[in-house]
XYZ file of C-alpha atoms in Angstrom:
632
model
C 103.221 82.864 134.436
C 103.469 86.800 134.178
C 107.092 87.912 134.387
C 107.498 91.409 135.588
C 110.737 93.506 134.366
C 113.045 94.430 137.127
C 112.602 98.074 136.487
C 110.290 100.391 137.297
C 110.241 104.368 137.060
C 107.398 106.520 137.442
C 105.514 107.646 134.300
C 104.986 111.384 134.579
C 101.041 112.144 133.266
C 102.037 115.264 130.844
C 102.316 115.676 127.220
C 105.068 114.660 124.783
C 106.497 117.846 124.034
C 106.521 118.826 127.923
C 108.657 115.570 128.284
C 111.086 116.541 125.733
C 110.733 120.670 126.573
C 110.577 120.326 130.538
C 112.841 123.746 130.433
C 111.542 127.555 129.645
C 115.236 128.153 129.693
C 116.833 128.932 126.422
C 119.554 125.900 125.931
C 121.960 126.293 122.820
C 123.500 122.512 123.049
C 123.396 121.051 119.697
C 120.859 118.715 119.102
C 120.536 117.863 115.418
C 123.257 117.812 112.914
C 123.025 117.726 109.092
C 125.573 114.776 108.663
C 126.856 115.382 104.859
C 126.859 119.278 105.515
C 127.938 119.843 109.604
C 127.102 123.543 109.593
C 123.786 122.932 109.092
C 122.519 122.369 113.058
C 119.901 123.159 115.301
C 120.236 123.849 118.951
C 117.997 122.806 121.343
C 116.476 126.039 122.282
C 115.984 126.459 118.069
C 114.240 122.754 118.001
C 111.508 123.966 120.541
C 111.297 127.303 118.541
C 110.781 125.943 115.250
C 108.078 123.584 116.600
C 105.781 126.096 118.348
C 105.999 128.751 115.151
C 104.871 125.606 112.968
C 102.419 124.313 116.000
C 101.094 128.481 116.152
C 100.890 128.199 112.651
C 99.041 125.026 111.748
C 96.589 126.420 114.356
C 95.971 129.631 112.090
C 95.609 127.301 108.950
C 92.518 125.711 110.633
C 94.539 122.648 112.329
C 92.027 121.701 114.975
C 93.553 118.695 118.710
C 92.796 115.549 116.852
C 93.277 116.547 113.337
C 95.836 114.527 111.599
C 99.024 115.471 109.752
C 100.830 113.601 107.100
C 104.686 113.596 106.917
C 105.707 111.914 103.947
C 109.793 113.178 104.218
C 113.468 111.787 103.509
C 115.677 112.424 106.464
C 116.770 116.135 107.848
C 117.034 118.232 110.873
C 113.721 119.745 110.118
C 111.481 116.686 110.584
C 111.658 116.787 114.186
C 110.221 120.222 114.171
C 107.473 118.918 112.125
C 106.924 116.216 114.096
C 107.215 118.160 117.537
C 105.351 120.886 115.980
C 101.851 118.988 114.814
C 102.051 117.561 118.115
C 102.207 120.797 120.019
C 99.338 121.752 117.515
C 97.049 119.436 119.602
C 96.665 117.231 116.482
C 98.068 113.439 115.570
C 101.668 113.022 113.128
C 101.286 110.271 111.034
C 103.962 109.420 108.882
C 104.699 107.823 105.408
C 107.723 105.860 104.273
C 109.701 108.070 101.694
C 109.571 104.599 99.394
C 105.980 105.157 98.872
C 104.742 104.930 95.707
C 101.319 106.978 94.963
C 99.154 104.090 95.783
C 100.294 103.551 99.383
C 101.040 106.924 100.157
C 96.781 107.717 99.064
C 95.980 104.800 101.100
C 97.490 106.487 104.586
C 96.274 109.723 103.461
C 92.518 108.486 103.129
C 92.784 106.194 105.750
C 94.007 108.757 108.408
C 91.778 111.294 107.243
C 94.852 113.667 107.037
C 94.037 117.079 106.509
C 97.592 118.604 105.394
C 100.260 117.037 103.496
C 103.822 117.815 104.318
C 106.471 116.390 101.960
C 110.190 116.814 101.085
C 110.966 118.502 97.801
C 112.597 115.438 96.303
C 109.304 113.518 97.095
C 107.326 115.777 95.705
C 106.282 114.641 92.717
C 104.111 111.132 94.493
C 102.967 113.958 96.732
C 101.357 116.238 94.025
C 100.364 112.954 92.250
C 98.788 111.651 95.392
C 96.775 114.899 96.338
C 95.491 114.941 92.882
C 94.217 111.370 92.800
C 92.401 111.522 95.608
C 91.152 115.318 95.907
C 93.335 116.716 98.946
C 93.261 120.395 99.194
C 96.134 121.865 97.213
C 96.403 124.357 99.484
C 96.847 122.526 102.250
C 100.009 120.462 100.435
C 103.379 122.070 101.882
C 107.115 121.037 100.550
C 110.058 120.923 102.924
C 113.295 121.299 101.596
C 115.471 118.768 103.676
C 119.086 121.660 104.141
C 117.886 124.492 105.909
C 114.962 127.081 106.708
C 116.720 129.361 104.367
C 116.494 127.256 101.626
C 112.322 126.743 102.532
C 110.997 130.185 101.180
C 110.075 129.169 97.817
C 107.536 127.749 96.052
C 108.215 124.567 94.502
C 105.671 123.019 91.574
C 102.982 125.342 92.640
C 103.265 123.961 96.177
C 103.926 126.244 98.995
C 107.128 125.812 101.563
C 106.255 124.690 105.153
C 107.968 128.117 106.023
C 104.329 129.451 105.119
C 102.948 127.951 107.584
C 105.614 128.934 110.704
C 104.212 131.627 112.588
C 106.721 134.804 113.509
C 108.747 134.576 116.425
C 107.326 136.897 118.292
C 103.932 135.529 118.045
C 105.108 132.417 119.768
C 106.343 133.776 122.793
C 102.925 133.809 124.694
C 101.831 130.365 122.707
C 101.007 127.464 124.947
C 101.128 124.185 123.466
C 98.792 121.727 123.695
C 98.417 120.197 127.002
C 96.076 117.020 126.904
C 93.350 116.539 129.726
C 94.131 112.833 129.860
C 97.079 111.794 128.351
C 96.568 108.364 128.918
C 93.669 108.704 125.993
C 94.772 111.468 123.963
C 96.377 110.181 121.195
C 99.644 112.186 119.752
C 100.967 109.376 117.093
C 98.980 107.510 114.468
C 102.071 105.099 113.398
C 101.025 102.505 110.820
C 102.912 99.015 111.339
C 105.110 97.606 108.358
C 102.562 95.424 106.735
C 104.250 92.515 106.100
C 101.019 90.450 105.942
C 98.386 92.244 105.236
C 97.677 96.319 104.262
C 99.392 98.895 107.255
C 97.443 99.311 110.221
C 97.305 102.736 111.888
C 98.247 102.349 115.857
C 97.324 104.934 118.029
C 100.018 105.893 120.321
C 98.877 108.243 123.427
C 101.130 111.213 124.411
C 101.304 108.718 128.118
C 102.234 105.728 126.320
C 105.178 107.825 124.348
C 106.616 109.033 127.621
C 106.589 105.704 129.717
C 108.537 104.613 126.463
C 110.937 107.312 126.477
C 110.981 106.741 130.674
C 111.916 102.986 129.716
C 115.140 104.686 127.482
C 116.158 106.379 130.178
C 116.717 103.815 132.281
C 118.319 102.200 129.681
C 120.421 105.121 129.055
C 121.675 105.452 133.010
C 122.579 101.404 133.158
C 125.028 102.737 129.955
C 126.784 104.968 131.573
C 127.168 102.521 134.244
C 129.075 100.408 132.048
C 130.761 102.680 130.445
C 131.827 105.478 132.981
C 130.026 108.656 132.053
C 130.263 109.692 128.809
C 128.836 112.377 126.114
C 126.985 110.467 123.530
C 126.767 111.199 120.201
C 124.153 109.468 118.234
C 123.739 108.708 114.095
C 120.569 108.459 112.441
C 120.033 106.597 108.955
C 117.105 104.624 110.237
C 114.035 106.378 108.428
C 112.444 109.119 111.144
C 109.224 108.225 110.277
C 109.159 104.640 111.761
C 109.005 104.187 115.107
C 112.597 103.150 115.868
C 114.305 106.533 114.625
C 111.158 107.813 115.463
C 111.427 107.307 118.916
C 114.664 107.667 119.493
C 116.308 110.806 117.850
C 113.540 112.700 117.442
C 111.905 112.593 121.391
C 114.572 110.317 123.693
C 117.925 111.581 122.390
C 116.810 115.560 122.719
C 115.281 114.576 126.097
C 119.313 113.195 126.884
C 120.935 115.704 125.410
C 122.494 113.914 123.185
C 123.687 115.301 119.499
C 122.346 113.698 116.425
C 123.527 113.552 113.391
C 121.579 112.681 110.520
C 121.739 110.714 107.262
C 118.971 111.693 104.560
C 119.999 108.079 103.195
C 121.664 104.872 104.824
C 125.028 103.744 102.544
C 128.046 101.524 104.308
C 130.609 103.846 103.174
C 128.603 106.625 104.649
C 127.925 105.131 108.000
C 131.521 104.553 108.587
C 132.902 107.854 107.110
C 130.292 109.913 109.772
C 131.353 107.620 112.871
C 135.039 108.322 112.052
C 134.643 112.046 111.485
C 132.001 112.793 114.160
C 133.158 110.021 116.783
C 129.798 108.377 116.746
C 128.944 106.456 120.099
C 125.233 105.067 119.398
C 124.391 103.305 116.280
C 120.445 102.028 116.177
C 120.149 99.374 113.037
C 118.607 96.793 111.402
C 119.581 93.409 109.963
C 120.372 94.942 106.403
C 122.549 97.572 107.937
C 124.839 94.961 109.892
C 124.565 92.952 106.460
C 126.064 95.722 104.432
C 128.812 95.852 107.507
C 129.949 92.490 107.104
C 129.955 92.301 103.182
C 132.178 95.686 103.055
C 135.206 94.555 101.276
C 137.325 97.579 102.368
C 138.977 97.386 105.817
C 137.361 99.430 108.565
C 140.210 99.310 110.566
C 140.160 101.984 113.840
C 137.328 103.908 111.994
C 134.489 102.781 114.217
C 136.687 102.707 117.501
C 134.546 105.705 118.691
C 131.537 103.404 119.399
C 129.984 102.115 122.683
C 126.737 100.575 121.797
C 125.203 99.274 119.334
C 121.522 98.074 118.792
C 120.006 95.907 116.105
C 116.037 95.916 115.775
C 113.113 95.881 113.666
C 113.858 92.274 112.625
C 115.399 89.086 114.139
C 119.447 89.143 113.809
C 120.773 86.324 113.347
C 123.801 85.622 115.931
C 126.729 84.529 113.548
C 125.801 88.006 112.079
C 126.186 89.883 115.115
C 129.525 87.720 116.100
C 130.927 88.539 112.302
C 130.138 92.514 112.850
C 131.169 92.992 116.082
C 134.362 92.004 115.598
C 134.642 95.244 113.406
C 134.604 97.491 116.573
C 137.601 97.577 118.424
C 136.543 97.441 122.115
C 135.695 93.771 123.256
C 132.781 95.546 125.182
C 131.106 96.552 122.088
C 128.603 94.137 121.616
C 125.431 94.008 119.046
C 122.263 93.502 121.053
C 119.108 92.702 119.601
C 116.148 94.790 120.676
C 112.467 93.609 120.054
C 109.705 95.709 120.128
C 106.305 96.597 118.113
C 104.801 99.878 116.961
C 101.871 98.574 119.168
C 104.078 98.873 122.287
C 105.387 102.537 121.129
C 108.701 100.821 120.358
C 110.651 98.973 123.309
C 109.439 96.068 124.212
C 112.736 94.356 125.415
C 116.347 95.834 126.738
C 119.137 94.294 127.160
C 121.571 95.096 130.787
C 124.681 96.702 128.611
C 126.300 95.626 132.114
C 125.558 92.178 131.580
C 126.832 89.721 129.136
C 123.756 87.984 127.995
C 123.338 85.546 125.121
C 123.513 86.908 120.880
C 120.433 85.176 120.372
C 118.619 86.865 123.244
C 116.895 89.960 122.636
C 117.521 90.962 126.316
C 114.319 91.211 129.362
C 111.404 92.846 129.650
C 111.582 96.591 129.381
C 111.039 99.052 132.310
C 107.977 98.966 133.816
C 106.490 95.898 131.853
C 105.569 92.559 132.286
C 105.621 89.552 129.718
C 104.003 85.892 129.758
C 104.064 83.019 127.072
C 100.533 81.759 126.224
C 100.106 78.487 124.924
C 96.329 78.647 123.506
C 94.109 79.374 126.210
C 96.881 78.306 128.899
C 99.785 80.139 130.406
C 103.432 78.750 130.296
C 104.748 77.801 133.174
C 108.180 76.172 132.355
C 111.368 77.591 131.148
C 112.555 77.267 127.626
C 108.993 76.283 126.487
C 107.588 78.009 123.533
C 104.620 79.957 123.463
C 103.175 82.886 121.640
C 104.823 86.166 124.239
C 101.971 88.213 125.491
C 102.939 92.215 127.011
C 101.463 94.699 129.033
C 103.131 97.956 130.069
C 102.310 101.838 129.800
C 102.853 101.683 126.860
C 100.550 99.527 125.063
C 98.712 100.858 122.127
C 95.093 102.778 122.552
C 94.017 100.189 119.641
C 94.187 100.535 115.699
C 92.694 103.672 114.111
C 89.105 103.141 112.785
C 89.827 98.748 112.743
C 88.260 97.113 116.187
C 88.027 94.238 115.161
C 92.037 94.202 114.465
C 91.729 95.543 118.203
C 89.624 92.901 119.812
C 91.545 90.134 118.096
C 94.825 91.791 119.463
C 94.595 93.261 122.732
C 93.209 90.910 125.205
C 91.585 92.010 128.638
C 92.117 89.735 131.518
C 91.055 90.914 134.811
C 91.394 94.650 134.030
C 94.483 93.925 132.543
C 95.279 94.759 128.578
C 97.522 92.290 127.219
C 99.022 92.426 123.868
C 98.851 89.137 121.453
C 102.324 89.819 119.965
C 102.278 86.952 117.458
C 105.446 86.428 118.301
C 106.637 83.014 119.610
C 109.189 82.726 121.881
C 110.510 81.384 125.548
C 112.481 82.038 128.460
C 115.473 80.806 130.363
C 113.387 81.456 133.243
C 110.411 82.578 135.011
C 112.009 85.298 137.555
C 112.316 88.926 136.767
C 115.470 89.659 134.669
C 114.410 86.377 132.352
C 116.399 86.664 128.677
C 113.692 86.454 126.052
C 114.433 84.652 123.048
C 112.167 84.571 119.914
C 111.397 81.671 117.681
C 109.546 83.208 115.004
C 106.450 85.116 113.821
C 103.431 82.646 114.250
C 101.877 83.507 111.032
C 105.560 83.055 109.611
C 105.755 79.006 110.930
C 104.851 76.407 108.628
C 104.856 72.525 109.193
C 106.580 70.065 106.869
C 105.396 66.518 107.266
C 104.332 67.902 110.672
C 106.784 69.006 112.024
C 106.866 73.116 112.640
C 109.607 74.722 110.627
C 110.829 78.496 111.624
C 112.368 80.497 109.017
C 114.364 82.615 111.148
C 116.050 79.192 112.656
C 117.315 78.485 109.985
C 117.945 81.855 108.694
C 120.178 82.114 111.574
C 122.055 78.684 110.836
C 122.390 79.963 106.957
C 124.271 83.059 107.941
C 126.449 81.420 109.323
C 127.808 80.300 105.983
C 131.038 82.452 104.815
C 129.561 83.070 101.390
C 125.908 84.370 102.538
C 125.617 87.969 103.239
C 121.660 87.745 103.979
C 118.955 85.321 103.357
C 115.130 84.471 103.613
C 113.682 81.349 103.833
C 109.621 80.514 103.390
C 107.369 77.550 103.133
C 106.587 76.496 99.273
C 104.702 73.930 98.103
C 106.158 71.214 95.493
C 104.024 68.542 93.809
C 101.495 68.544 96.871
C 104.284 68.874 99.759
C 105.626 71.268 101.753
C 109.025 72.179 101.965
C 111.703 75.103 103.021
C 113.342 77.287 100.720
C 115.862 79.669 100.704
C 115.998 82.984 99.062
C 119.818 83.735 98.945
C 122.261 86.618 98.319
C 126.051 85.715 97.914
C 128.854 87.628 98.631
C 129.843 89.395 95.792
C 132.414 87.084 93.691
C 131.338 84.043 95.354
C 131.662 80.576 93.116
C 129.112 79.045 95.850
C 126.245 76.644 93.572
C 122.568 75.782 94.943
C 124.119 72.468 95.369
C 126.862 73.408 97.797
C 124.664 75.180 100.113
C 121.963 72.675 100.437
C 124.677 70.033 100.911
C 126.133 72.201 103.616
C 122.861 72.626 105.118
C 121.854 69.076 104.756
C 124.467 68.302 107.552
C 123.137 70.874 109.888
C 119.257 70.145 110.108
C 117.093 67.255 111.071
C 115.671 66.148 107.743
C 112.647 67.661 107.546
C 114.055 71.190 107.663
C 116.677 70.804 104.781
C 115.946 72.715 102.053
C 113.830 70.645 99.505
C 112.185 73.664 98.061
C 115.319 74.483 96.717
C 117.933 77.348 96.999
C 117.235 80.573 95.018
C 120.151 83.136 94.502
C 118.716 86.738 94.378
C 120.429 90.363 94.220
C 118.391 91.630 97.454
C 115.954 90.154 100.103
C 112.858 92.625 99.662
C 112.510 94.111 103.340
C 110.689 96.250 104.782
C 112.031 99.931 105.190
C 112.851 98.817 108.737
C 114.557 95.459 107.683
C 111.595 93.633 108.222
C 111.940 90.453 105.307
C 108.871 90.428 103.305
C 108.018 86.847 102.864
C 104.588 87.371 101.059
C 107.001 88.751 98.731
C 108.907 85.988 98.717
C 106.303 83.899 98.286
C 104.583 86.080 95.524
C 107.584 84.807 93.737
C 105.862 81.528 93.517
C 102.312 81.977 93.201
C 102.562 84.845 90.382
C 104.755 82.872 88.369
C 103.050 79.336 89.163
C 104.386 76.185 88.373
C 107.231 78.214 85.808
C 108.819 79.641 88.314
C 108.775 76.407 90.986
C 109.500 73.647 88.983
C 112.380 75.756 87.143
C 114.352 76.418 89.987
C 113.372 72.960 91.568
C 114.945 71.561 87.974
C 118.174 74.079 88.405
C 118.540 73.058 92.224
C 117.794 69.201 90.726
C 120.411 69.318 88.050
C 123.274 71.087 89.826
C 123.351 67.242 90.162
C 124.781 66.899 86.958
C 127.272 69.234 87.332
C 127.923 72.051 85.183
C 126.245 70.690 82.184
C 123.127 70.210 84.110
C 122.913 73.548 85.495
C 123.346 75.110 82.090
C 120.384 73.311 80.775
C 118.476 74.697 84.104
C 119.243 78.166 83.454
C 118.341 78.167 79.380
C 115.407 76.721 80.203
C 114.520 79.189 82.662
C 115.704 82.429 80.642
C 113.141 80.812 77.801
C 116.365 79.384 75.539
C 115.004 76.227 74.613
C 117.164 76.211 71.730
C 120.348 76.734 73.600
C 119.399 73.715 76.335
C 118.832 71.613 73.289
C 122.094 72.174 71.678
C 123.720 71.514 75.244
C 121.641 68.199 75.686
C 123.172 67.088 72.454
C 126.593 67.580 74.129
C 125.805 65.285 77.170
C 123.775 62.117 76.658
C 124.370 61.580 80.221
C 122.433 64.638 81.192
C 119.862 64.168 78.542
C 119.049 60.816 80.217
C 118.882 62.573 83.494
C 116.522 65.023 82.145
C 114.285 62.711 80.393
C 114.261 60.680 83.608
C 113.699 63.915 85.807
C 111.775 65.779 84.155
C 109.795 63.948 80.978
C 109.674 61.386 83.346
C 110.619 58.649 81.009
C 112.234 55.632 82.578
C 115.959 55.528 80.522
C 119.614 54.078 80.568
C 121.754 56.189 79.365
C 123.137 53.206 77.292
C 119.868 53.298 75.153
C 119.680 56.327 74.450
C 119.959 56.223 70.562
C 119.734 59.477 67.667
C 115.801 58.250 67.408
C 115.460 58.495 71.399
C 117.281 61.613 71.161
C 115.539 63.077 68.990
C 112.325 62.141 70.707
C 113.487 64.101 73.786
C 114.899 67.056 72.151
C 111.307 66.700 70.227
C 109.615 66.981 73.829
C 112.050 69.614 74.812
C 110.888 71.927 72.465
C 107.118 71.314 72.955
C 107.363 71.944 76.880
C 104.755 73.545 78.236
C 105.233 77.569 78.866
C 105.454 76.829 82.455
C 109.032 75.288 81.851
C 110.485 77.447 79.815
């Protein structure tokens, strides 16, 4: 049953920049900040500037409506003139992840069909690497150097500054930007999504869909001041600007507000809370690692976040003991960490939560402004509360489709009755079917996996493992032991922690119904690999497994086994696994009562630990040392 949002606000049918820019008037507010060096700013009146000299000027360099641009740049005040300006141009922004290595960053290059390269100075080096690879124009390959336009002039590695390419001033002043015929079909954004199964898809984003989202933050932004009183917002920006979160927000909605940003070129704790304190920070957008890193900060924050109203956690599920732990950092019982959900197919916001409301942690809010939502089971529509079912959306600002991929289109926008409904892939359910309905997901579909039948969702019990005082951030994924499925979890502890393998599957083993425990085991690791927007990469996780085969299994199985045997038994786990056959031997010697354990658990030899004898011994040491590769 279709659940419409509560909100609706007209969509005005005009470009993105005439959105942001709806003002001829010169306005000198402040509307980007270089965080680590505060004199470095650009007004508002100099944002629109900079954007129609580079718009003018990638016109001149043979930038034709529909061309794509590449943007492969760290953080800085200048990036939303790039991105502003290629739009103005007439032509799409695409743009890469700074982490890109040469490989990925050819891939979007070729598969966009870019036809100019724009990358910071410190990135450089991929760039030049990439272009070369793969036969871009050097002349079209432009370096941005993150400070200040001053700073821009110069060559760098043969490669020219983007200041090359900025028409003069006075040229601009009788430029037009682009102004679509249909901006309902004109695409401005070719975003690709995060890839966590499968190679980045490019989604097309129309300059309509990008307003009806920035319409839906609006509204969001007026029920804020509601609850607040009326305030003058200052935002901070750490989240990368090329994906569509920061995206989005600080570099379209938060000009559009008026609203100063200040900007990180890179995300650290110590950072983050030095910036709120000294620029009295009132909007934080994050992700799970970032609220991580909060809660494992050993120092005391004490009043240094007081300046902050709201608080939003996307990109990836939160779990809510996480949330609880961090908000109790901020001061005011009012600040509260909600959990947004959206996709890059839906722009960005997909979800909002009523900041005048006091909704549920696990919720990530209702439908956003203007949309509507239903839960699909199969072929049939769910019709109860709090039953799962995979959430379907349709709003203004669905996705055109994915660049040069229909059949990723077809199998992911559905038309029913003239309508275009998105196949999130996302399962989730309802507290009700009535406009204003809280939204809470279960889990990725692909991400489920069934142990002895049952359905098993890692973030569940993601959610129930960060709870635990000694986790700081986990991942859990399906593996599969001897022929059976089972959970495992991927663990990082807090620094100094004496927590064992042993201890937390214990723990857990009191929390789950049996068939979610963790049987695969419990891995400690130094990071969860996520995405750059803090999605977790479980093929990663599960790469773990499958590149290292049965080694890398049936080792940690034998370490999670043996914790058993105390510390003994864990020692042996460990040589074995860092390829010290020697050393488990010599620590086998020490313990016949381990030794019989081993040969029992692992040789598979049916012994008492009272027969055990130097001949027997020997015969298991023997067997030690001629283990197969894959155990050692």
């Amino acid at each position: 049953m279709p659940i419409q949002s509560r909100f609706a606000t007209p969509t005005p049918s005009i470009s993105l920049p005439s959105w942001v820019f709806n003002s001829e008037s010169n306005d000198d507010r402040t509307t980007f900040v270089d965080a680590a060096n505060p004199k470095n700013i650009l007004s508002f009146s100099e944002f629109k500037q900079y954007s129609k000299r580079l718009a003018l000027g990638l016109r001149r360099l043979g930038v034709k409506p529909g061309d794509r641009v590449l943007v492969f740049c760290e953080n800085g005040i200048f990036v939303p003139c790039l991105f502003m300006g290629i739009i103005m141009a007439g032509a799409i922004y695409t743009g890469a992840t700074p982490s890109s290595t040469v490989l990925e960053l050819s891939y979007q290059l070729q598969d966009s069909g870019s036809t100019v390269l724009i990358a910071s100075t410190n990135l450089l080096k991929t760039a030049v690497e990439t272009a070369r690879s793969t036969g871009f124009s050097h002349d079209h390959l432009f370096h941005l150097h993150g400070t200040g336009a001053s700073e821009n002039n110069k060559s760098h590695q043969d490669v020219r500054s983007w200041t090359d390419i900025l028409a003069p001033i006075h040229d601009t002043e009788s430029f037009n930007w682009f102004e679509p015929s249909d901006p309902k079909t004109t695409i401005c954004c070719l975003n690709y999504s995060s890839g966590t199964t499968g190679r980045p898809k490019g989604v097309e984003v129309t300059h309509f869909a990008y307003v009806a989202n920035g319409e839906a933050h609006l509204v969001l932004h007026q029920l804020q001041q509601e609850a607040w009183g009326e305030y003058t917002g200052r935002a901070l920006c750490f989240l990368p600007m090329n994906h569509v979160a920061a995206q989005t927000t600080f570099m379209a909605n938060c000009p559009k507000m008026g609203m100063e940003t200040y900007i990180m070129t890179g995300y650290t704790v110590d950072g983050m809370i030095k910036h709120v304190e000294d620029f009295q920070i009132t909007e934080l957008m994050t992700a799970p690692p970032v609220i991580s890193s909060l809660v494992a900060n050993a120092k005391p924050v004490g009043n240094r976040l007081a300046s902050v109203k709201n608080v939003i956690c996307g990109s990836a599920p939160l779990a809510p003991a996480l949330s609880q732990r961090a908000s109790q950092l901020f001061k005011d019982d009012r600040v509260v960490i909600r959990q947004g959900w959206g996709m890059t197919e839906m722009v960005c916001m997909g979800s909002m939560n009523d900041p005048r409301i006091t909704g549920s942690l696990a919720s990530v809010g209702e439908a956003a402004p203007n949309s509507t939502i239903k839960l699909m089971n199969g072929s049939k529509e769910v019709t109860r509360a709090n039953e799962n079912g995979e959430l379907w959306f349709t709003g203004p600002t669905l996705m055109e489709g994915y660049w040069k991929n229909p059949e990723a289109t077809r199998e992911t926008i559905v038309d029913q009755d003239g309508t275009r409904w998105l196949k999130t892939g996302d399962i989730a359910y309802v507290d009700s079917l009535e406009p204003g309905a809280q939204i809470y997901i279960v889990d990725r579909s692909k991400e489920i996996f069934k142990v002895k039948g049952f359905q098993v969702a890692p973030v569940e019990l993601e959610a129930i493992l960060a709870t635990h005082p000694d986790i700081i951030d986990n991942g859990v994924v399906g593996v599969n032991i001897k022929g059976r499925d089972a959970p495992r979890a991927y663990v990082v502890r807090r620094p100094g922690s004496g927590v064992t393998p042993k201890d937390i599957k214990t723990w857990m083993d009191s929390k789950v119904a049996a068939y979610k425990r963790l049987e695969g085991g419990v891995i400690f690791i130094d990071a969860i690999p996520r995405t750059q927007s803090g999605k977790i990469l479980r093929r990663v996780l599960r790469d773990y497994t499958t590149e290292c085969g049965t080694r890398f299994t049936e080792s940690f199985t034998l370490q999670y086994v043996l914790e058993g045997q105390g510390e003994t038994g864990s020692a042996v786990a460990v040589a074995l696994y860092c390829e010290e056959k020697t050393l488990a031997v010599e620590v086998l010697h020490e313990d016949l009562e381990t030794l019989a354990f081993f040969a029992d658990e692992v040789l598979h030899w049916d012994l008492d630990v009272v027969k055990i004898d130097h001949r027997c011994t020997r015969s298991i040491v023997a067997a030690v040392v001629n283990l197969p590769h894959s155990w050692g």
